[in-house]
Short mmCIF file of C-alpha atoms and ligand atoms in Angstrom, two decimals:
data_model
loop_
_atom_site.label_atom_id
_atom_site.label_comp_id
_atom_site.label_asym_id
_atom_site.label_seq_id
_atom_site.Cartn_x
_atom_site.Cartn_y
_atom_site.Cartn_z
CA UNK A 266 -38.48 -16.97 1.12
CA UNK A 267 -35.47 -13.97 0.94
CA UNK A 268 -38.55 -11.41 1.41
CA UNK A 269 -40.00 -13.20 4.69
CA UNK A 270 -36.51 -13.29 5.88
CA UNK A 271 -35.25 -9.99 5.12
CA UNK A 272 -39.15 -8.93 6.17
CA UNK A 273 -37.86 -11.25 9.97
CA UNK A 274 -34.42 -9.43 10.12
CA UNK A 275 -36.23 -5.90 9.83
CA UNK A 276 -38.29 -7.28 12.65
CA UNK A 277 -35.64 -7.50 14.90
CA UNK A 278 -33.65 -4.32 14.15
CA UNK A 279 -36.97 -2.67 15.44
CA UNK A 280 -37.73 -4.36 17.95
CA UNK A 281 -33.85 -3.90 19.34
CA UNK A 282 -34.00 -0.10 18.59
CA UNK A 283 -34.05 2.21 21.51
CA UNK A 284 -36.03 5.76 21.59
CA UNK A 285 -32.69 7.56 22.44
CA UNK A 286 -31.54 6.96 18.98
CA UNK A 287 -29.66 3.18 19.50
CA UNK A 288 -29.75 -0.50 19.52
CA UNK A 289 -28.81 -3.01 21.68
CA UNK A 290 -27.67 -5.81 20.45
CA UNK A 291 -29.76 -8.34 21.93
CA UNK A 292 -33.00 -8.53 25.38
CA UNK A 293 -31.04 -9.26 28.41
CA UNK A 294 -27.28 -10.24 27.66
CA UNK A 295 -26.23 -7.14 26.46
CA UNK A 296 -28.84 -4.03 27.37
CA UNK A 297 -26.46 -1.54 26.09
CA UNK A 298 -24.99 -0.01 22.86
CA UNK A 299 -21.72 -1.84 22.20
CA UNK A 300 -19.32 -0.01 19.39
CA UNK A 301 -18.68 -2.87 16.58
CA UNK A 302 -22.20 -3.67 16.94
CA UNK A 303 -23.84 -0.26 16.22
CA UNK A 304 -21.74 0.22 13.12
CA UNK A 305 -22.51 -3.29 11.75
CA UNK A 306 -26.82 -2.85 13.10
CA UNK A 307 -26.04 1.07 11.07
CA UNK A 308 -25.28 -0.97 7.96
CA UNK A 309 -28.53 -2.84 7.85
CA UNK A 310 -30.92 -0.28 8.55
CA UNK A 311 -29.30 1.76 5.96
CA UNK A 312 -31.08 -0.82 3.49
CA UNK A 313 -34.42 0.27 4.67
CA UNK A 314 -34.44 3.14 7.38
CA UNK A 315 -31.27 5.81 7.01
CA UNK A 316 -32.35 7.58 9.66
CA UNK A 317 -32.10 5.11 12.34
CA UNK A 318 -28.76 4.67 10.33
CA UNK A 319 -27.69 7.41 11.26
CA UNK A 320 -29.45 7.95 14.62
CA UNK A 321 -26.96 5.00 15.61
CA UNK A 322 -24.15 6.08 14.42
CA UNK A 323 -24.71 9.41 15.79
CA UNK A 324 -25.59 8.37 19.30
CA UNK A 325 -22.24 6.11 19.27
CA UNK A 326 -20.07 9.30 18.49
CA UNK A 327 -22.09 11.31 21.22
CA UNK A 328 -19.96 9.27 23.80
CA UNK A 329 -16.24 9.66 22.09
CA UNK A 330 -13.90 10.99 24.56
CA UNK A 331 -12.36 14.46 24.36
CA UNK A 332 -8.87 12.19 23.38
CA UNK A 333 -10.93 10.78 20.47
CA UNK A 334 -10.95 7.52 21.64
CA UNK A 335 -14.99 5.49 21.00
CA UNK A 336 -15.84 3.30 24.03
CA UNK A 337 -16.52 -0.40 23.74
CA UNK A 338 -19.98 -0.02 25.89
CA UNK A 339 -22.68 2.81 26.33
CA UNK A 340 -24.12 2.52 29.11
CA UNK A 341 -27.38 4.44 28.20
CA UNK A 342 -29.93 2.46 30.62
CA UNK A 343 -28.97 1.00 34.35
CA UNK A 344 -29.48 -2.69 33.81
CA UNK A 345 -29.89 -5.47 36.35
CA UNK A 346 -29.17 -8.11 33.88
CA UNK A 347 -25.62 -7.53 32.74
CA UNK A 348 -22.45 -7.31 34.89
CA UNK A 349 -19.87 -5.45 34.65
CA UNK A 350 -21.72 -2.15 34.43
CA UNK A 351 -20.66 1.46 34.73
CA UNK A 352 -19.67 1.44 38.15
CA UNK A 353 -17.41 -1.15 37.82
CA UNK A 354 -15.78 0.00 34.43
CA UNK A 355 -15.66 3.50 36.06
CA UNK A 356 -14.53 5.25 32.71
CA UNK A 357 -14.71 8.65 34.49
CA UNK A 358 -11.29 8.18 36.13
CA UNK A 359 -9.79 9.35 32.87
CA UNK A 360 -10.07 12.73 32.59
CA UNK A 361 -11.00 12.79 28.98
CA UNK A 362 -13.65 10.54 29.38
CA UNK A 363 -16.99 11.45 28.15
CA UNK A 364 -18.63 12.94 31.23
CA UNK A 365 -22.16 13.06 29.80
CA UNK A 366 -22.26 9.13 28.64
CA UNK A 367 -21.11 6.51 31.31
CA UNK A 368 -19.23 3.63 29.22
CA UNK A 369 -16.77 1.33 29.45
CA UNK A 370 -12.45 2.09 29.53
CA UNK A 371 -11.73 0.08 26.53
CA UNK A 372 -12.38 -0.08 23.19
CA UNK A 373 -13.18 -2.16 20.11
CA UNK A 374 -12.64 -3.16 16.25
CA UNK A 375 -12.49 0.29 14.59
CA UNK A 376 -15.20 -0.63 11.96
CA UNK A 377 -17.22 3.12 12.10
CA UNK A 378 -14.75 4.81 8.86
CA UNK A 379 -15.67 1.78 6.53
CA UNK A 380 -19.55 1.60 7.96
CA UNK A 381 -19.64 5.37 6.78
CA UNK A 382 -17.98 4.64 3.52
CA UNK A 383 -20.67 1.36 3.10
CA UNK A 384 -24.15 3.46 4.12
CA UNK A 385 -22.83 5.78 1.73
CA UNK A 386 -22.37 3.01 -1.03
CA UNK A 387 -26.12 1.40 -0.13
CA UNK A 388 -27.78 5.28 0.23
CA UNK A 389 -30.19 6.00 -2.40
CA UNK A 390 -30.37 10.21 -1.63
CA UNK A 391 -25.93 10.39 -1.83
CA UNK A 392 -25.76 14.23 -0.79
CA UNK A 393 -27.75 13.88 2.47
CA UNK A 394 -25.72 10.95 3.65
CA UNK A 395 -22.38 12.77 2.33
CA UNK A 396 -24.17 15.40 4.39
CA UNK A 397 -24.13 13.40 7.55
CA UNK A 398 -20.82 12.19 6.50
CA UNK A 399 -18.88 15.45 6.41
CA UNK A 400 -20.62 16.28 9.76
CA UNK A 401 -18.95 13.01 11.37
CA UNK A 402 -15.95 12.12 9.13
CA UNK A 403 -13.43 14.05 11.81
CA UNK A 404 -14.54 12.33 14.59
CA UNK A 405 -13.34 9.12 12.94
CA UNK A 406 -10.19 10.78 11.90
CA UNK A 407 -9.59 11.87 15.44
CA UNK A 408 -10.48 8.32 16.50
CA UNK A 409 -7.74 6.44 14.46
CA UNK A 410 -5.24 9.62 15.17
CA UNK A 411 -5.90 8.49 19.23
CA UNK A 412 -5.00 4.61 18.05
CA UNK A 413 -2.00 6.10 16.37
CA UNK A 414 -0.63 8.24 18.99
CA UNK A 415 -1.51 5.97 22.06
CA UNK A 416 -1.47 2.58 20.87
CA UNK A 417 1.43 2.05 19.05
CA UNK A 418 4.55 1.87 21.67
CA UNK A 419 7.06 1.29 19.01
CA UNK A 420 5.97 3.18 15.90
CA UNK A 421 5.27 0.01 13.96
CA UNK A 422 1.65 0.84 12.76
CA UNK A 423 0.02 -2.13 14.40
CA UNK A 424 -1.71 -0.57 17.09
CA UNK A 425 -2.21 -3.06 20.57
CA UNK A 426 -5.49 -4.19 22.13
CA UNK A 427 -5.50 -4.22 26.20
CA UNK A 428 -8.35 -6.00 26.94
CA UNK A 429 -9.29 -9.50 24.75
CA UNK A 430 -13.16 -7.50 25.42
CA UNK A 431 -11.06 -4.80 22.82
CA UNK A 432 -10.69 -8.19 20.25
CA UNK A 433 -14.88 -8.88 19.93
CA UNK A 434 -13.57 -12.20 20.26
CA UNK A 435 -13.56 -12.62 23.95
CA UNK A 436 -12.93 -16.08 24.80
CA UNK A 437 -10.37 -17.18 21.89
CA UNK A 438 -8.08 -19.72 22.52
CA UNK A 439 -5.49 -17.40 21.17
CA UNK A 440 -5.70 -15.84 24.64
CA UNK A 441 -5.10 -19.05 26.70
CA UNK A 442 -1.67 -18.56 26.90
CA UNK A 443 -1.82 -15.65 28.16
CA UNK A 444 -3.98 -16.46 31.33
CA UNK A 445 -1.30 -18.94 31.94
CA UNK A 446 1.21 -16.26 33.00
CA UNK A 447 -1.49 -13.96 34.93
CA UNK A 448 -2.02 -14.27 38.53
CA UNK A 449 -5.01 -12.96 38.72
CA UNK A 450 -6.69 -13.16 42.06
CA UNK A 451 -10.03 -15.20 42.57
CA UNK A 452 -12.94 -12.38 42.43
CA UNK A 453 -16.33 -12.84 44.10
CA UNK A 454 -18.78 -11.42 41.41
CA UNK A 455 -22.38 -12.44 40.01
CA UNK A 456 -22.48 -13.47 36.71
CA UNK A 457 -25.90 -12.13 35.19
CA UNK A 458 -25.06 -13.37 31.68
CA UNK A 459 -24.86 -17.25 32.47
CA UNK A 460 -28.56 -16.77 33.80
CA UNK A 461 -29.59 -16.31 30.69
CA UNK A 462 -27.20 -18.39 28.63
CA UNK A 463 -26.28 -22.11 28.88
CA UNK A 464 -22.74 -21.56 31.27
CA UNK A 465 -21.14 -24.21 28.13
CA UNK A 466 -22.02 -21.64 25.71
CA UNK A 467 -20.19 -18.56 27.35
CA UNK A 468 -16.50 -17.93 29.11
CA UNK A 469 -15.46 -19.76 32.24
CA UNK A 470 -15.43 -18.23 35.74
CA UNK A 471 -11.36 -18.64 35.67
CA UNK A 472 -11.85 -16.60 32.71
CA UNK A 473 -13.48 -13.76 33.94
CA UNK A 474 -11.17 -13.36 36.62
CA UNK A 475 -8.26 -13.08 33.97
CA UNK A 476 -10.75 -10.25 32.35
CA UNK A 477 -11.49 -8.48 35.76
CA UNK A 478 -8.27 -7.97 37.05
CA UNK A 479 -7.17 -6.41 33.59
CA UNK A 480 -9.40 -3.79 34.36
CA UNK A 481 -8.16 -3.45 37.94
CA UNK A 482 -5.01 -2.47 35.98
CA UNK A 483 -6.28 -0.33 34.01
CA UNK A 484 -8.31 1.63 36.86
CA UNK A 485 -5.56 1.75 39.02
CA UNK A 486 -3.87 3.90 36.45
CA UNK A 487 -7.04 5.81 35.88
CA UNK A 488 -7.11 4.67 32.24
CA UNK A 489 -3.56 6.26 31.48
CA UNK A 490 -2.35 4.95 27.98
CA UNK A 491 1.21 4.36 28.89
CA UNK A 492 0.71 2.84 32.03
CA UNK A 493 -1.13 0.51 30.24
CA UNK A 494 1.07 -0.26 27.72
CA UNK A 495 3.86 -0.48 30.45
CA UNK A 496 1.44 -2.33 32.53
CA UNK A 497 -1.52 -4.60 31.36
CA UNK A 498 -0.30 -8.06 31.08
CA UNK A 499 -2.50 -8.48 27.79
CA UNK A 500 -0.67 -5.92 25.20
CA UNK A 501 -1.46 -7.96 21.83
CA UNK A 502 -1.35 -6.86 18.17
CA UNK A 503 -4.48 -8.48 16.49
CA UNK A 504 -5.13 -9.00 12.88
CA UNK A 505 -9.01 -8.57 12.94
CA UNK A 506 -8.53 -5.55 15.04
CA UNK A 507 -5.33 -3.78 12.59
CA UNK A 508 -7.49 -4.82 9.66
CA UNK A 509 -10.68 -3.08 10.85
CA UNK A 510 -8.24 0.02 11.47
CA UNK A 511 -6.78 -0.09 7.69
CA UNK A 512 -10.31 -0.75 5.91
CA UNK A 513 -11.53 1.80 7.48
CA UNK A 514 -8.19 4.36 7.09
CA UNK A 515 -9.38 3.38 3.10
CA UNK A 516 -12.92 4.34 3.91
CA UNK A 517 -12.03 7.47 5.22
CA UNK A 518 -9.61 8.46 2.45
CA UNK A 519 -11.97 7.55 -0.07
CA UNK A 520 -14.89 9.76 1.70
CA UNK A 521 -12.69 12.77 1.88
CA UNK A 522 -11.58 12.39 -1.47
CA UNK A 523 -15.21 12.40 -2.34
CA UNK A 524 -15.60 15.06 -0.07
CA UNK A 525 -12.61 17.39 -1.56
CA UNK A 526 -10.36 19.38 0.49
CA UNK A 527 -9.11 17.48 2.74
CA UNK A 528 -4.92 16.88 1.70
CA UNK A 529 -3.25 17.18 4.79
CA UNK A 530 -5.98 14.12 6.03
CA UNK A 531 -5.48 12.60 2.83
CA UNK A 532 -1.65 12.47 3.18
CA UNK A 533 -1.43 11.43 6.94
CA UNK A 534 -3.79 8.63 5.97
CA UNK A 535 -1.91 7.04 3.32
CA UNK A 536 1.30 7.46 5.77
CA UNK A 537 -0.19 5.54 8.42
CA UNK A 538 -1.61 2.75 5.25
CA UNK A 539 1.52 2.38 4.03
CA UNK A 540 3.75 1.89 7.35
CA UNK A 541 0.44 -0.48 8.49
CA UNK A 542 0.51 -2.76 5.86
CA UNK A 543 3.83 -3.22 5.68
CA UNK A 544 4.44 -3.77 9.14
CA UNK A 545 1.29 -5.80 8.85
CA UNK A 546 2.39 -8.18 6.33
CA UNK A 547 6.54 -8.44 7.96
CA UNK A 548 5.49 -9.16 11.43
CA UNK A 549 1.63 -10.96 11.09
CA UNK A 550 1.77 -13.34 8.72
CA UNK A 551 2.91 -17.05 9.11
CA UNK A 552 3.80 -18.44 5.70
CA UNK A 553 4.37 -21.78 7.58
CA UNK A 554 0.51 -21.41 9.04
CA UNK A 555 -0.29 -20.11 5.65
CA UNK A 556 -2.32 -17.46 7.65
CA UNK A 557 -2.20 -14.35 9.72
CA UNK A 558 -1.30 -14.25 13.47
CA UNK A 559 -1.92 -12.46 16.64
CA UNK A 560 1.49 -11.07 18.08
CA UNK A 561 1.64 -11.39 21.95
CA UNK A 562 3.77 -7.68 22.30
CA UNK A 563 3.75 -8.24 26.20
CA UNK A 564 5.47 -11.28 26.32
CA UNK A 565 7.46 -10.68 22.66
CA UNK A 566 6.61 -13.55 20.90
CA UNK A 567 3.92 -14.61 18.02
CA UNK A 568 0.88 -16.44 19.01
CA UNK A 569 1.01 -18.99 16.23
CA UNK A 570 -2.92 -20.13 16.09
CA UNK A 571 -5.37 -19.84 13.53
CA UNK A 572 -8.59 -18.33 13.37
CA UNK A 573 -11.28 -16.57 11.55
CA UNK A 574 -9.55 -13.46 12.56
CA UNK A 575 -6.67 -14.51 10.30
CA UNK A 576 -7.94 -14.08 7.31
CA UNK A 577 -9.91 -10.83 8.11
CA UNK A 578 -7.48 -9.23 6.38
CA UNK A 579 -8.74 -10.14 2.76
CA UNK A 580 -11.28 -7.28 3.60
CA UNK A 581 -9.16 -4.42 4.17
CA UNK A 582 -6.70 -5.48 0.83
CA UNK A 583 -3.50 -6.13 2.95
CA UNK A 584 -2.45 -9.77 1.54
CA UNK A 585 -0.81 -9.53 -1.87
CA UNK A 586 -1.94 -12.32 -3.95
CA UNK A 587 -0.11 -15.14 -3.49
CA UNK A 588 -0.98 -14.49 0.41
CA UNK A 589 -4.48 -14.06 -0.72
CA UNK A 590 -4.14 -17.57 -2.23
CA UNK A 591 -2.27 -19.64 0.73
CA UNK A 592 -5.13 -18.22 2.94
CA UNK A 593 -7.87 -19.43 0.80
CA UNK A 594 -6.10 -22.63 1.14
CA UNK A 595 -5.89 -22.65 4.97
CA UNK A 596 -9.74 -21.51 5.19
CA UNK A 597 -10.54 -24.74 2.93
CA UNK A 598 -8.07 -27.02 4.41
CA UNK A 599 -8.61 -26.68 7.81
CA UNK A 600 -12.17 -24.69 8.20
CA UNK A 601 -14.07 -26.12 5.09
CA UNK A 602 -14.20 -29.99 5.84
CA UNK A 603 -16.96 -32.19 4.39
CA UNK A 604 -20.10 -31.53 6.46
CA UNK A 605 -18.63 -27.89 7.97
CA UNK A 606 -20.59 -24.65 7.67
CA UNK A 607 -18.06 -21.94 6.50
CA UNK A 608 -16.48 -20.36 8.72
CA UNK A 609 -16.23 -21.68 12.56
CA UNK A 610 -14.55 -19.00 14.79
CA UNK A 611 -11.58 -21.58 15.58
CA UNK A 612 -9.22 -23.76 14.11
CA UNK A 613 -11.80 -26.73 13.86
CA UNK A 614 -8.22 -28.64 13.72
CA UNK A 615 -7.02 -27.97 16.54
CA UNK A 616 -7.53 -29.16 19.90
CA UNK A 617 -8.30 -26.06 21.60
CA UNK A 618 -11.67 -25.84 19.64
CA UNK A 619 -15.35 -26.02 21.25
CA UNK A 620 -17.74 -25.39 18.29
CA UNK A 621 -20.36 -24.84 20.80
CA UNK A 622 -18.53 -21.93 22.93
CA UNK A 623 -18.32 -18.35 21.88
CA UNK A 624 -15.59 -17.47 20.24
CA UNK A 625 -14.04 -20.72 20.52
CA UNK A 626 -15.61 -22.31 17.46
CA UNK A 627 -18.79 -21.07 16.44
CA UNK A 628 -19.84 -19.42 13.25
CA UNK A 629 -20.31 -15.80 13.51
CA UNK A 630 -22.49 -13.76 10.78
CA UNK A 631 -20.17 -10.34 11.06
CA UNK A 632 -16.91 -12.29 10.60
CA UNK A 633 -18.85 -14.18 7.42
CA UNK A 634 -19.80 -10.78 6.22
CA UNK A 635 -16.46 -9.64 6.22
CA UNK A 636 -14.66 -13.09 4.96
CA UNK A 637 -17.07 -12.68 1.96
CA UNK A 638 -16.70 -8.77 1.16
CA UNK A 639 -12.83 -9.79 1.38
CA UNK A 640 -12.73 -13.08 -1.08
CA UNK A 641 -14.77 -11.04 -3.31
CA UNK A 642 -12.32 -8.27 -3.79
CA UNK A 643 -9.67 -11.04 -4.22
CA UNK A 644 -12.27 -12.56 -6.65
CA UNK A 645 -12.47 -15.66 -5.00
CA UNK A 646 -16.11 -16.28 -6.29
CA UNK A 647 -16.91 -19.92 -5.29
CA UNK A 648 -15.65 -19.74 -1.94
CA UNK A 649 -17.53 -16.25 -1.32
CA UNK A 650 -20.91 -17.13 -2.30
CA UNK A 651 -20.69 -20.34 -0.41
CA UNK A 652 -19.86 -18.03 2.95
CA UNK A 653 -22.90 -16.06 2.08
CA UNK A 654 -25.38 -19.31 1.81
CA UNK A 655 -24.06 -21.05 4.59
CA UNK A 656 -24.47 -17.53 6.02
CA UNK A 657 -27.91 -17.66 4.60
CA UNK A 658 -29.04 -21.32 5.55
CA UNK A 659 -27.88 -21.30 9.52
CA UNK A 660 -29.99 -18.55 9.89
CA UNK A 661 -32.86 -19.58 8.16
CA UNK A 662 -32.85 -22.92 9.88
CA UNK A 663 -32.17 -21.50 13.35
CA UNK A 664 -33.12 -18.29 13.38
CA UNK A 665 -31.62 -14.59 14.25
CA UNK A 666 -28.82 -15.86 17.09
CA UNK A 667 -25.82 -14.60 18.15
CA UNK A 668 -23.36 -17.86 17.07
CA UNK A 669 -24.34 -20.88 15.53
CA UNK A 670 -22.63 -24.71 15.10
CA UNK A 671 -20.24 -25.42 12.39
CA UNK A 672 -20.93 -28.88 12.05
CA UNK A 673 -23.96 -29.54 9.77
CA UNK A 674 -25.35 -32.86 11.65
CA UNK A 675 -25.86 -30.81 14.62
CA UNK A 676 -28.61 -29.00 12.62
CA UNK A 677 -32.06 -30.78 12.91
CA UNK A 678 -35.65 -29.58 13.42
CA UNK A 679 -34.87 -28.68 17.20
CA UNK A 680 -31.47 -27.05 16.93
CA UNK A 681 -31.23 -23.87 17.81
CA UNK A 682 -28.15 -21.27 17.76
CA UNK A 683 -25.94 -20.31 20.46
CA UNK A 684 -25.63 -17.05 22.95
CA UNK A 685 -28.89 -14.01 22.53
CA UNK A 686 -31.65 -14.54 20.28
CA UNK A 687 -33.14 -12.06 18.10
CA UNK A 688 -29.35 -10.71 17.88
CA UNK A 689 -29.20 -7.60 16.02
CA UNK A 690 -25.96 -7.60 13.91
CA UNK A 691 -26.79 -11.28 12.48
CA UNK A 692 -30.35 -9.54 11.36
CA UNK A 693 -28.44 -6.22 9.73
CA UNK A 694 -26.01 -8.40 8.02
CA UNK A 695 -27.96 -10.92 6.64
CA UNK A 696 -30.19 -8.05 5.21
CA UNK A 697 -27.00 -6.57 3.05
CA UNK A 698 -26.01 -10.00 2.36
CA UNK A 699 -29.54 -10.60 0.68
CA UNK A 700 -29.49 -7.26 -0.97
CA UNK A 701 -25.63 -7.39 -2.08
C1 DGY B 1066 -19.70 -9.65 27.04
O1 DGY B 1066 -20.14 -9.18 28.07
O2 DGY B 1066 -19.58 -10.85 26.81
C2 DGY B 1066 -19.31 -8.71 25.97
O3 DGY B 1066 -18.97 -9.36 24.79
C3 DGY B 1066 -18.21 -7.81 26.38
O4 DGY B 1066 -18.03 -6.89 25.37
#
């Protein structure tokens, strides 16, 4: 049964693999190669093909800007089926954009330093990938040194997102509150990506608005840093986002120690881990919530909701124990109810969730992937290895989609998931899952 899976998820990788040495994550919705994706698809094939591995990972950094920031989306083909493209985004008003590879102005989770450190971990020939390592390792450096430089206003170590596109977790209800105090005009646009997806599976037009005129912002300032952070209405420090940042700061520091001399890297990226998690821990978490928070820094107050996101940070080590243990007991209190696949996207509590839309509910493989790396370093067992087989089951009952229902009596012989089919990053996890 694993071997006709795994034999299924290899299947899609390839058939989602481009010539020019990428993948997009799914036919259709998204005809590009988006960051978070490539480094989570680079993780799969490393199982069973290192050089498209690395082919992905190396096309990615081909598009890094001169200020070492990695865009969100790059735009390799022109496609008539996804909107907003390259000439809306119109990245090239920074001048340190990447003028050979059109792409988006924004960015997202920083996952490429642990990726690295993880194809390393899975390679069987070590020196060729440390090879292919040392030949990308200070691009990644140079990426979190542009986070650290440009994205911190106050010195804090919690670097801001300005776009929720930044999060990965577009349509949270964590950002709700936020549209509440924009004004954002009413755009006249075609949507291409509710022509291919049920419109009660994917954001609202009210929504996209909101996300539009952010990048009207952002534009109008040509992409400038600080006029963004003086600027975008959305300025938000997110957990998922800060703990993809420190996991991979520990990636990197364990790669150049592996590497050798490398001390002055070494040192600056312990600096920045230490000031992070500290910060981190003082300003994120929510005993009362008994989980991490997103912290609105635009409007100065703490978004006090829960979601997957909150306990991300089990997978980059930042919650000391007794943390570690009051977010176990969130995830099973209010995620892990009788009859619940582990772990829906949203507070399945509160009223703001919709297990059937986006990010506003559903279960999504990558954020599994990570909950389980993270409970097993905390050596939460149990509750790991039921992440994984839930993981496991949707998938094998459904099929390779992008999000899937929480609630177990949705699933019969007809269900199907939610969002693309055939979606690459559910395929690349599931085959380290199996393999792990
Ligand atoms: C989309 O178009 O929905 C993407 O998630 C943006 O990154």
């Amino acid at each position: 049964m694993k071997t006709t899976l795994i034999k299924e998820a290899q299947r899609v990788l390839n058939v989602n693999y481009k010539e020019k040495g990428y993948s997009i994550p799914c036919k259709g919705l998204y005809p590009f190669q988006w960051l978070w994706d490539s480094g989570f698809i680079a993780i799969g094939f490393a199982h069973y093909d290192m050089p498209k591995a690395k082919n992905e990972l190396t096309t990615l950094l081909s598009a890094q800007w001169a200020n070492g920031f990695i865009p969100h989306i790059v735009f390799h083909e022109v496609s008539e089926t996804y909107f907003p493209g390259p000439n809306y985004h119109r990245a090239d008003l920074h001048p340190l954009s990447n003028k050979e590879y059109p792409s988006t102005g924004m960015t997202q989770p920083p996952v490429i330093g642990f990726v690295l450190e993880k194809i390393y971990q899975i390679a069987e020939n070590k020196a060729d990938v440390l090879n292919f390592i040392k030949e990308n390792i200070g691009k990644i450096y140079n990426n979190h040194l542009y986070f650290y430089t440009n994205r911190d206003p106050k010195n804090e170590g919690l670097v801001y997102i300005y776009h929720n596109w930044e999060s990965g977790t577009d349509n949270s209800p964590m950002w709700d509150g936020i549209w509440a105090t924009m004004n954002s005009p009413e755009y006249s646009f075609e949507r291409r990506d509710t022509a291919i997806v049920d419109v009660s599976q994917r954001p609202s037009k009210r929504e996209y608005d909101h996300y539009l005129h952010i990048v009207e912002i952002a534009k109008k300032h040509n992409y400038n840093d600080q006029k963004i952070a003086e600027l975008s209405p959305f300025l938000i420090q997110d957990p998922l986002f800060n703990s993809m940042l420190i996991k991979s700061n520990s990636s990197l520091i364990e790669l150049y120690k592996i590497i050798g001399d490398n001390d002055d890297k070494i040192a600056q990226l312990q600096k920045w881990q230490e000031k992070s998690i500290t910060s981190f821990n003082h300003k994120l978490f929510d005993p009362e919530l008994g989980a991490y928070i997103h912290y609105d820094l635009r409007n100065e107050k703490p978004i006090r909701m829960v979601s997957s996101s909150s306990f991300a940070p089990l997978y980059a080590g930042i919650p000391s124990k007794e943390q570690a243990k009051e977010l176990v007991n969130t995830m099973l209190t209010k995620f892990g109810g009788k009859g619940m696949y582990l772990c829906a996207s949203f507070d399945p509590t509160s009223e703001h969730y919709n297990p059937k839309k986006y990010w506003r509910g559903p279960v999504w493989i990558n954020l599994n992937w990570l909950l389980y790396y993270g409970l097993l370093d905390y050596e939460y067992n149990n509750i790991a290895q039921k992440i994984k087989s839930d993981s496991i089951e949707i998938i094998e009952k459904v099929g390779f989609y992008e999000y899937f229902d929480p609630r177990k009596s949705e699933y019969n012989n007809k269900t199907k998931g939610y969002g693309g089919s055939n979606f690459s990053w559910s395929a690349a996890l599931l085959i380290d899952l199996i393999n792990n």
